[in-house]
PDB file of C-alpha atoms in Angstrom:
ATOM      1  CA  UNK A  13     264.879  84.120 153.218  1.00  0.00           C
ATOM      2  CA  UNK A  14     266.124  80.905 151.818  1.00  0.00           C
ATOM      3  CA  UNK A  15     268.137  78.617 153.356  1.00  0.00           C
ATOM      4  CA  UNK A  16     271.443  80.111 151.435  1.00  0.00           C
ATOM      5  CA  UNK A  17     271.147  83.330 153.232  1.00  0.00           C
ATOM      6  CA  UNK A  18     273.695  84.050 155.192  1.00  0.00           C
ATOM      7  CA  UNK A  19     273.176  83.928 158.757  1.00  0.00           C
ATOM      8  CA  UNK A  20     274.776  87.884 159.251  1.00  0.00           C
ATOM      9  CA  UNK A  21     271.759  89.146 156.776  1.00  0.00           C
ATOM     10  CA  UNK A  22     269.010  87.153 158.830  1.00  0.00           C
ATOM     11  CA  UNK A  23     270.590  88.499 161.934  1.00  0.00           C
ATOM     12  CA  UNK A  24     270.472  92.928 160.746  1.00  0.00           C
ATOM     13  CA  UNK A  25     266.817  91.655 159.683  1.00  0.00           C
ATOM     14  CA  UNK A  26     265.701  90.436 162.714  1.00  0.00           C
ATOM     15  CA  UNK A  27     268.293  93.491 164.698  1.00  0.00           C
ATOM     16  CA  UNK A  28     266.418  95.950 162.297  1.00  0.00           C
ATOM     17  CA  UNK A  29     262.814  94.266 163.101  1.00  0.00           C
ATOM     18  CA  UNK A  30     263.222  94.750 166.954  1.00  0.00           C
ATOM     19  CA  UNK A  31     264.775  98.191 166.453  1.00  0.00           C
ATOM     20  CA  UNK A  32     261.784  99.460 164.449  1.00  0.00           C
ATOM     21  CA  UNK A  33     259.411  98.108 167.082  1.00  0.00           C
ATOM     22  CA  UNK A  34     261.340  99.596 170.005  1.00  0.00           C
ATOM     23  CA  UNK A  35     260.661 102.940 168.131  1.00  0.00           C
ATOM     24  CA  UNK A  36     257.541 102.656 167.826  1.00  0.00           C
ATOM     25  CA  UNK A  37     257.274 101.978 171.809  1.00  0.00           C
ATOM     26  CA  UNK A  38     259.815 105.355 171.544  1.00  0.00           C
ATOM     27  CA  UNK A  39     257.033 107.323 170.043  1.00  0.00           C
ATOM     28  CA  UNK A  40     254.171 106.340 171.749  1.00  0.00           C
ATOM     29  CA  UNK A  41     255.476 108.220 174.644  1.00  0.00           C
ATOM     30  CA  UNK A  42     257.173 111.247 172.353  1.00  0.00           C
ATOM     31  CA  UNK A  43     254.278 112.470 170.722  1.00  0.00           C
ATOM     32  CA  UNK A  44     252.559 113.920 173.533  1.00  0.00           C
ATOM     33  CA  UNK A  45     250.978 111.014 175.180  1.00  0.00           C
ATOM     34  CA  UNK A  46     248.998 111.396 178.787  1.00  0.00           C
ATOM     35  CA  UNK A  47     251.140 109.902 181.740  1.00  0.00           C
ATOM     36  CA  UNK A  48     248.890 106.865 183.050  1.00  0.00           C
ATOM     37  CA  UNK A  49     246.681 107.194 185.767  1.00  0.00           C
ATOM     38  CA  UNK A  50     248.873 105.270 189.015  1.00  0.00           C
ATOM     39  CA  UNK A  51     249.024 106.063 192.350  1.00  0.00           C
ATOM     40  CA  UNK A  52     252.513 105.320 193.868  1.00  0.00           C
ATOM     41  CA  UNK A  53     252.701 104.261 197.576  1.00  0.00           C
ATOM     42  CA  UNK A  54     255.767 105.707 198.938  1.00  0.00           C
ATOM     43  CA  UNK A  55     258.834 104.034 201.419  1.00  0.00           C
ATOM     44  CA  UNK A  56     257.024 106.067 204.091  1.00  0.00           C
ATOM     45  CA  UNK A  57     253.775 104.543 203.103  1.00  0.00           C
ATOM     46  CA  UNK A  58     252.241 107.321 201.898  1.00  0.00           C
ATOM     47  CA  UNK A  59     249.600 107.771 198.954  1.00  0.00           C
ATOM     48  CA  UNK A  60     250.418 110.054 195.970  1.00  0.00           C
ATOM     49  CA  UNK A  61     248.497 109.455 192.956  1.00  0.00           C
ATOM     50  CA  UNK A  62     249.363 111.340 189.320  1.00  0.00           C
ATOM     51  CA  UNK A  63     246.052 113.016 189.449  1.00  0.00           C
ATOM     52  CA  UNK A  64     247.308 114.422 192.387  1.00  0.00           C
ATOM     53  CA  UNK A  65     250.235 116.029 191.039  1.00  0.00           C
ATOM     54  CA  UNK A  66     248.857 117.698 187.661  1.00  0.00           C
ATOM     55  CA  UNK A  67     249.508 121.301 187.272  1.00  0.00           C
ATOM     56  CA  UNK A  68     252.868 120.302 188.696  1.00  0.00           C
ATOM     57  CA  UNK A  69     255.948 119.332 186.515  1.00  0.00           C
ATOM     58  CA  UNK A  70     256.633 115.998 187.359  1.00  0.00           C
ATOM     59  CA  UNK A  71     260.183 113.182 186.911  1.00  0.00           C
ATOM     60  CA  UNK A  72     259.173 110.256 187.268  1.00  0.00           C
ATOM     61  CA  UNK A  73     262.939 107.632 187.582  1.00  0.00           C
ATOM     62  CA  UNK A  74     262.565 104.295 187.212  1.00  0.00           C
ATOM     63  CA  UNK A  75     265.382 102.939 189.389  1.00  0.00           C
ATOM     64  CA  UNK A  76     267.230  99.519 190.928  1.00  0.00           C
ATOM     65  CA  UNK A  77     269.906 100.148 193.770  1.00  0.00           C
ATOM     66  CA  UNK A  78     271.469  97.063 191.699  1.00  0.00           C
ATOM     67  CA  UNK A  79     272.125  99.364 188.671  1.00  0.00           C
ATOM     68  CA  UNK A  80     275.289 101.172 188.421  1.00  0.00           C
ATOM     69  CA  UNK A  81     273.984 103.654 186.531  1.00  0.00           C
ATOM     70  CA  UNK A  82     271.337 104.456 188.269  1.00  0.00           C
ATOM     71  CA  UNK A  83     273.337 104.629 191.657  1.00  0.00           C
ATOM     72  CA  UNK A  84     276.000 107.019 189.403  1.00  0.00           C
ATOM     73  CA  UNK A  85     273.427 109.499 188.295  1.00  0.00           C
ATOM     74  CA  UNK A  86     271.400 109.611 191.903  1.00  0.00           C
ATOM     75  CA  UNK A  87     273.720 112.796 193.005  1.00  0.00           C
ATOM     76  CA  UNK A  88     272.631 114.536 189.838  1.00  0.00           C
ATOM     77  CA  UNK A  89     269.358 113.963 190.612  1.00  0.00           C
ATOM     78  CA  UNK A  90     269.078 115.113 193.970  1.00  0.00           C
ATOM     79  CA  UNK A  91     270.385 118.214 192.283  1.00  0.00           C
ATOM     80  CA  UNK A  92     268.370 118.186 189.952  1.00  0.00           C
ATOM     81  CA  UNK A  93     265.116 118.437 192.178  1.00  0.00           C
ATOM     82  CA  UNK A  94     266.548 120.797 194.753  1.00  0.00           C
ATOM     83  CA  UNK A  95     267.466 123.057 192.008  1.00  0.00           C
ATOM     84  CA  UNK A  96     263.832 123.296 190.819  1.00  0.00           C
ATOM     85  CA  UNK A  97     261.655 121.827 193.599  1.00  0.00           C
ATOM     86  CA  UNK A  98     261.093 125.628 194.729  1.00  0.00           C
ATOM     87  CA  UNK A  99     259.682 126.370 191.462  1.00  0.00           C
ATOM     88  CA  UNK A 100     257.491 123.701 191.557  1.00  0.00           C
ATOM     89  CA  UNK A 101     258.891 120.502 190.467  1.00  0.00           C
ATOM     90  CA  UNK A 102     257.578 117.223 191.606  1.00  0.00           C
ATOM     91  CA  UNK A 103     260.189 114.199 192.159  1.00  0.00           C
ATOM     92  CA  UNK A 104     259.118 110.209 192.308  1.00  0.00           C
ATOM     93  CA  UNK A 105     261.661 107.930 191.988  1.00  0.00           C
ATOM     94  CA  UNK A 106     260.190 104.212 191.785  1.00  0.00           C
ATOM     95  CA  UNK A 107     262.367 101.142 192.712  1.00  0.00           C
ATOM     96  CA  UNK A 108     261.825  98.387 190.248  1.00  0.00           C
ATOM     97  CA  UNK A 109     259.795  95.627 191.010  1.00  0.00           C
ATOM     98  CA  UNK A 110     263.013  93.358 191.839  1.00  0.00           C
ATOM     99  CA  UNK A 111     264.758  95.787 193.834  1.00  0.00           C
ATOM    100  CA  UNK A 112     264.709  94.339 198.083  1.00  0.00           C
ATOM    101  CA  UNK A 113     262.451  96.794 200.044  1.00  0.00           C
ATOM    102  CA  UNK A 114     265.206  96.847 202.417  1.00  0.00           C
ATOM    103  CA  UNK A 115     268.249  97.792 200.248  1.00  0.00           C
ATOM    104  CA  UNK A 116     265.943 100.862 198.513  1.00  0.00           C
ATOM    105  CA  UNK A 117     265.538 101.852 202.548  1.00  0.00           C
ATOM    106  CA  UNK A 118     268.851 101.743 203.299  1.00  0.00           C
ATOM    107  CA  UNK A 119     269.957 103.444 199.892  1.00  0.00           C
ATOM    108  CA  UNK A 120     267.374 106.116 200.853  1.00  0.00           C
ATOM    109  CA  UNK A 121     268.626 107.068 204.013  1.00  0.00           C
ATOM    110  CA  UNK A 122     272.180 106.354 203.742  1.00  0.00           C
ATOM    111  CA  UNK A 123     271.870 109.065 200.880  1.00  0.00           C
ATOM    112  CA  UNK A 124     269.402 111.222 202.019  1.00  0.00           C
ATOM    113  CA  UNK A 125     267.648 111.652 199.043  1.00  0.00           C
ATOM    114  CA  UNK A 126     265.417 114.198 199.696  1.00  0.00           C
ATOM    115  CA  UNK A 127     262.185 113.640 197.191  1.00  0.00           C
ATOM    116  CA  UNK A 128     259.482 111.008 197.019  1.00  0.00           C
ATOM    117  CA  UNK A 129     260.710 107.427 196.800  1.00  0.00           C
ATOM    118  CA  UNK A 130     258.352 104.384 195.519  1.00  0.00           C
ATOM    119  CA  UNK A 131     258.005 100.833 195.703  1.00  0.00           C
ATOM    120  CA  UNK A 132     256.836  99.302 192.498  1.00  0.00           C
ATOM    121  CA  UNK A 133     256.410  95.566 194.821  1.00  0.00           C
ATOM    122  CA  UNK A 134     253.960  94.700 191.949  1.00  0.00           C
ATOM    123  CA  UNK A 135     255.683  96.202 188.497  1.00  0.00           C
ATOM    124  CA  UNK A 136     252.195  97.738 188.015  1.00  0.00           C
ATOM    125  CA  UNK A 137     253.938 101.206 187.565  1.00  0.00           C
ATOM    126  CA  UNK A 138     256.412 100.222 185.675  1.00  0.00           C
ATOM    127  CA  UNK A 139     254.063  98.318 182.944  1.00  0.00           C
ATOM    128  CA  UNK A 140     251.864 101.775 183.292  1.00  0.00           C
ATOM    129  CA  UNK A 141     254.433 103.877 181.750  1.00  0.00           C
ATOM    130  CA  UNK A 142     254.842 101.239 178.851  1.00  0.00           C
ATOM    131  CA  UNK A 143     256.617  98.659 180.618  1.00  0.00           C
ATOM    132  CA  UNK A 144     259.393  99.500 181.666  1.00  0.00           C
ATOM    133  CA  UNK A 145     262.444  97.176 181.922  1.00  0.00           C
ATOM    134  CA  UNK A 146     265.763  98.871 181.449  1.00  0.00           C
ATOM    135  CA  UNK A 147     267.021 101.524 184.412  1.00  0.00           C
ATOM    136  CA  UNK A 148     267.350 104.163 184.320  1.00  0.00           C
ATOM    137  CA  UNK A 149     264.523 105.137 182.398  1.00  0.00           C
ATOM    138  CA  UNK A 150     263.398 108.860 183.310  1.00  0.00           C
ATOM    139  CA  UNK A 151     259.857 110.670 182.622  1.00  0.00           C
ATOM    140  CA  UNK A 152     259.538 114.621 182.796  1.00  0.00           C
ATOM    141  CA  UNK A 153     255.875 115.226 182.325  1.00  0.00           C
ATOM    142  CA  UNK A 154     254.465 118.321 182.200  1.00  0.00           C
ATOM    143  CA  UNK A 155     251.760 120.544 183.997  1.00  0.00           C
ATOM    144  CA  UNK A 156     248.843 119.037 182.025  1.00  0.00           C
ATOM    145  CA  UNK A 157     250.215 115.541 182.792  1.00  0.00           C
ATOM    146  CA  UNK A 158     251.821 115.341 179.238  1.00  0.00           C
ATOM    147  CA  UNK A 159     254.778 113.336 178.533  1.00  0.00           C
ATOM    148  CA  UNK A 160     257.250 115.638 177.336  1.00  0.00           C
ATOM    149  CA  UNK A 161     260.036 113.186 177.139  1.00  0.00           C
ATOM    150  CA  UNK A 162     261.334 109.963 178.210  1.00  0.00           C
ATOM    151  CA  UNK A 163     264.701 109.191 178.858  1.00  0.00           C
ATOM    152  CA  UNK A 164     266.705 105.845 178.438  1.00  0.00           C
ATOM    153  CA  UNK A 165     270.318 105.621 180.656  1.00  0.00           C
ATOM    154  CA  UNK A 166     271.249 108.764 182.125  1.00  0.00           C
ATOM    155  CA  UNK A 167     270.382 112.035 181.011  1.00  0.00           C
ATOM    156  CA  UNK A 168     272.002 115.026 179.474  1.00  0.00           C
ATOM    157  CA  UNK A 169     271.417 117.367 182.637  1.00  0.00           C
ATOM    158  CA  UNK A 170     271.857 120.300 181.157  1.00  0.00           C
ATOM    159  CA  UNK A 171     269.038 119.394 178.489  1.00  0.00           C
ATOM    160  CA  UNK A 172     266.897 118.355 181.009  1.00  0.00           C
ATOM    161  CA  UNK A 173     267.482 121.500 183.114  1.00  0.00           C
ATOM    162  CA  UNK A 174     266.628 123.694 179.646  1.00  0.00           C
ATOM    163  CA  UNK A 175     262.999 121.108 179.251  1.00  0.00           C
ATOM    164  CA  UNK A 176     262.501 121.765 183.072  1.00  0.00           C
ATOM    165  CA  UNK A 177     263.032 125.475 183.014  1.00  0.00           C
ATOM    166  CA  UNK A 178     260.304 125.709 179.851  1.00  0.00           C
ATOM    167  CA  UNK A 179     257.940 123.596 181.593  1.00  0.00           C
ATOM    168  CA  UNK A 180     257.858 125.288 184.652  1.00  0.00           C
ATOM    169  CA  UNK A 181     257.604 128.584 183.088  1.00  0.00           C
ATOM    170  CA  UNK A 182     254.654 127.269 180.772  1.00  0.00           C
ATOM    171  CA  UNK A 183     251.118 128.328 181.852  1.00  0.00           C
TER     172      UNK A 183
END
């Protein structure tokens, strides 16, 4: 570009740049890719590693009590998991690496959420499932320990109760 350019068409080129590399990031995890090996360590201290939970559907929320969002969708997905925990769905939701051990504690209990929460004190998870900065970001992966979709912001609920349903029917 030459120095006449105007500076709205240098800034759609460099918008479109970082939009076609943030969908590319997109499909890495759409097409099918293995979730990575990671074992989370849970608020009760507890080991659970994703080797451990194959043949199980899995979510896997990335999370920050700091995030409205996140703290806004929570309800849906406590509702989420007890809706389908009895037919086998797994539930980890890991606090980002920034989030105070204490406050995802106290957000824990004060809520009762009833499924597996993690500590990501390192942001080793996070950079596992192809580094993960914005919250929420949500993982269903499947029985084989497939991604089969990853979800930026919150979710349509109903369409992930319609992916959950298939999955958990699937052999």
């Amino acid at each position: 570009m030459t120095a006449r350019t105007p500076s709205w068409i240098k800034s759609a080129a460099i918008g479109l740049a970082l939009l076609a590399l943030a969908g590319v990031g997109y499909l890495s995890f759409a097409r099918g890719e293995k979730a990575p090996e990671v074992t989370f360590i849970s608020i009760a201290g507890d080991k659970i590693s994703t080797a451990n939970l194959r043949g199980k559907v899995v979510m896997v929320n990335f999370w920050a009590t700091s995030c409205t969002t996140c703290v806004k969708e929570m309800p849906a997905m406590v509702d989420t998991y007890n809706k389908f925990k009895g037919q086998g769905l797994e539930f980890v939701a890991v606090a980002m690496q920034y989030d105070p051990p204490n406050y995802v504690l106290n957000f824990t209990e004060t809520r009762k959420l009833p499924f597996i929460v993690a500590l990501d004190s390192g942001g080793d998870i996070a950079k596992s499932f192809g580094d993960v900065t914005l919250t929420p970001t949500t993982f269903v992966i499947g029985k084989d320990g497939t991604i089969l979709k990853r979800y930026v912001g919150e979710p349509d609920f109903t369409e992930v109760h319609a992916l959950l349903q298939k999955a958990l029917a699937a052999g």
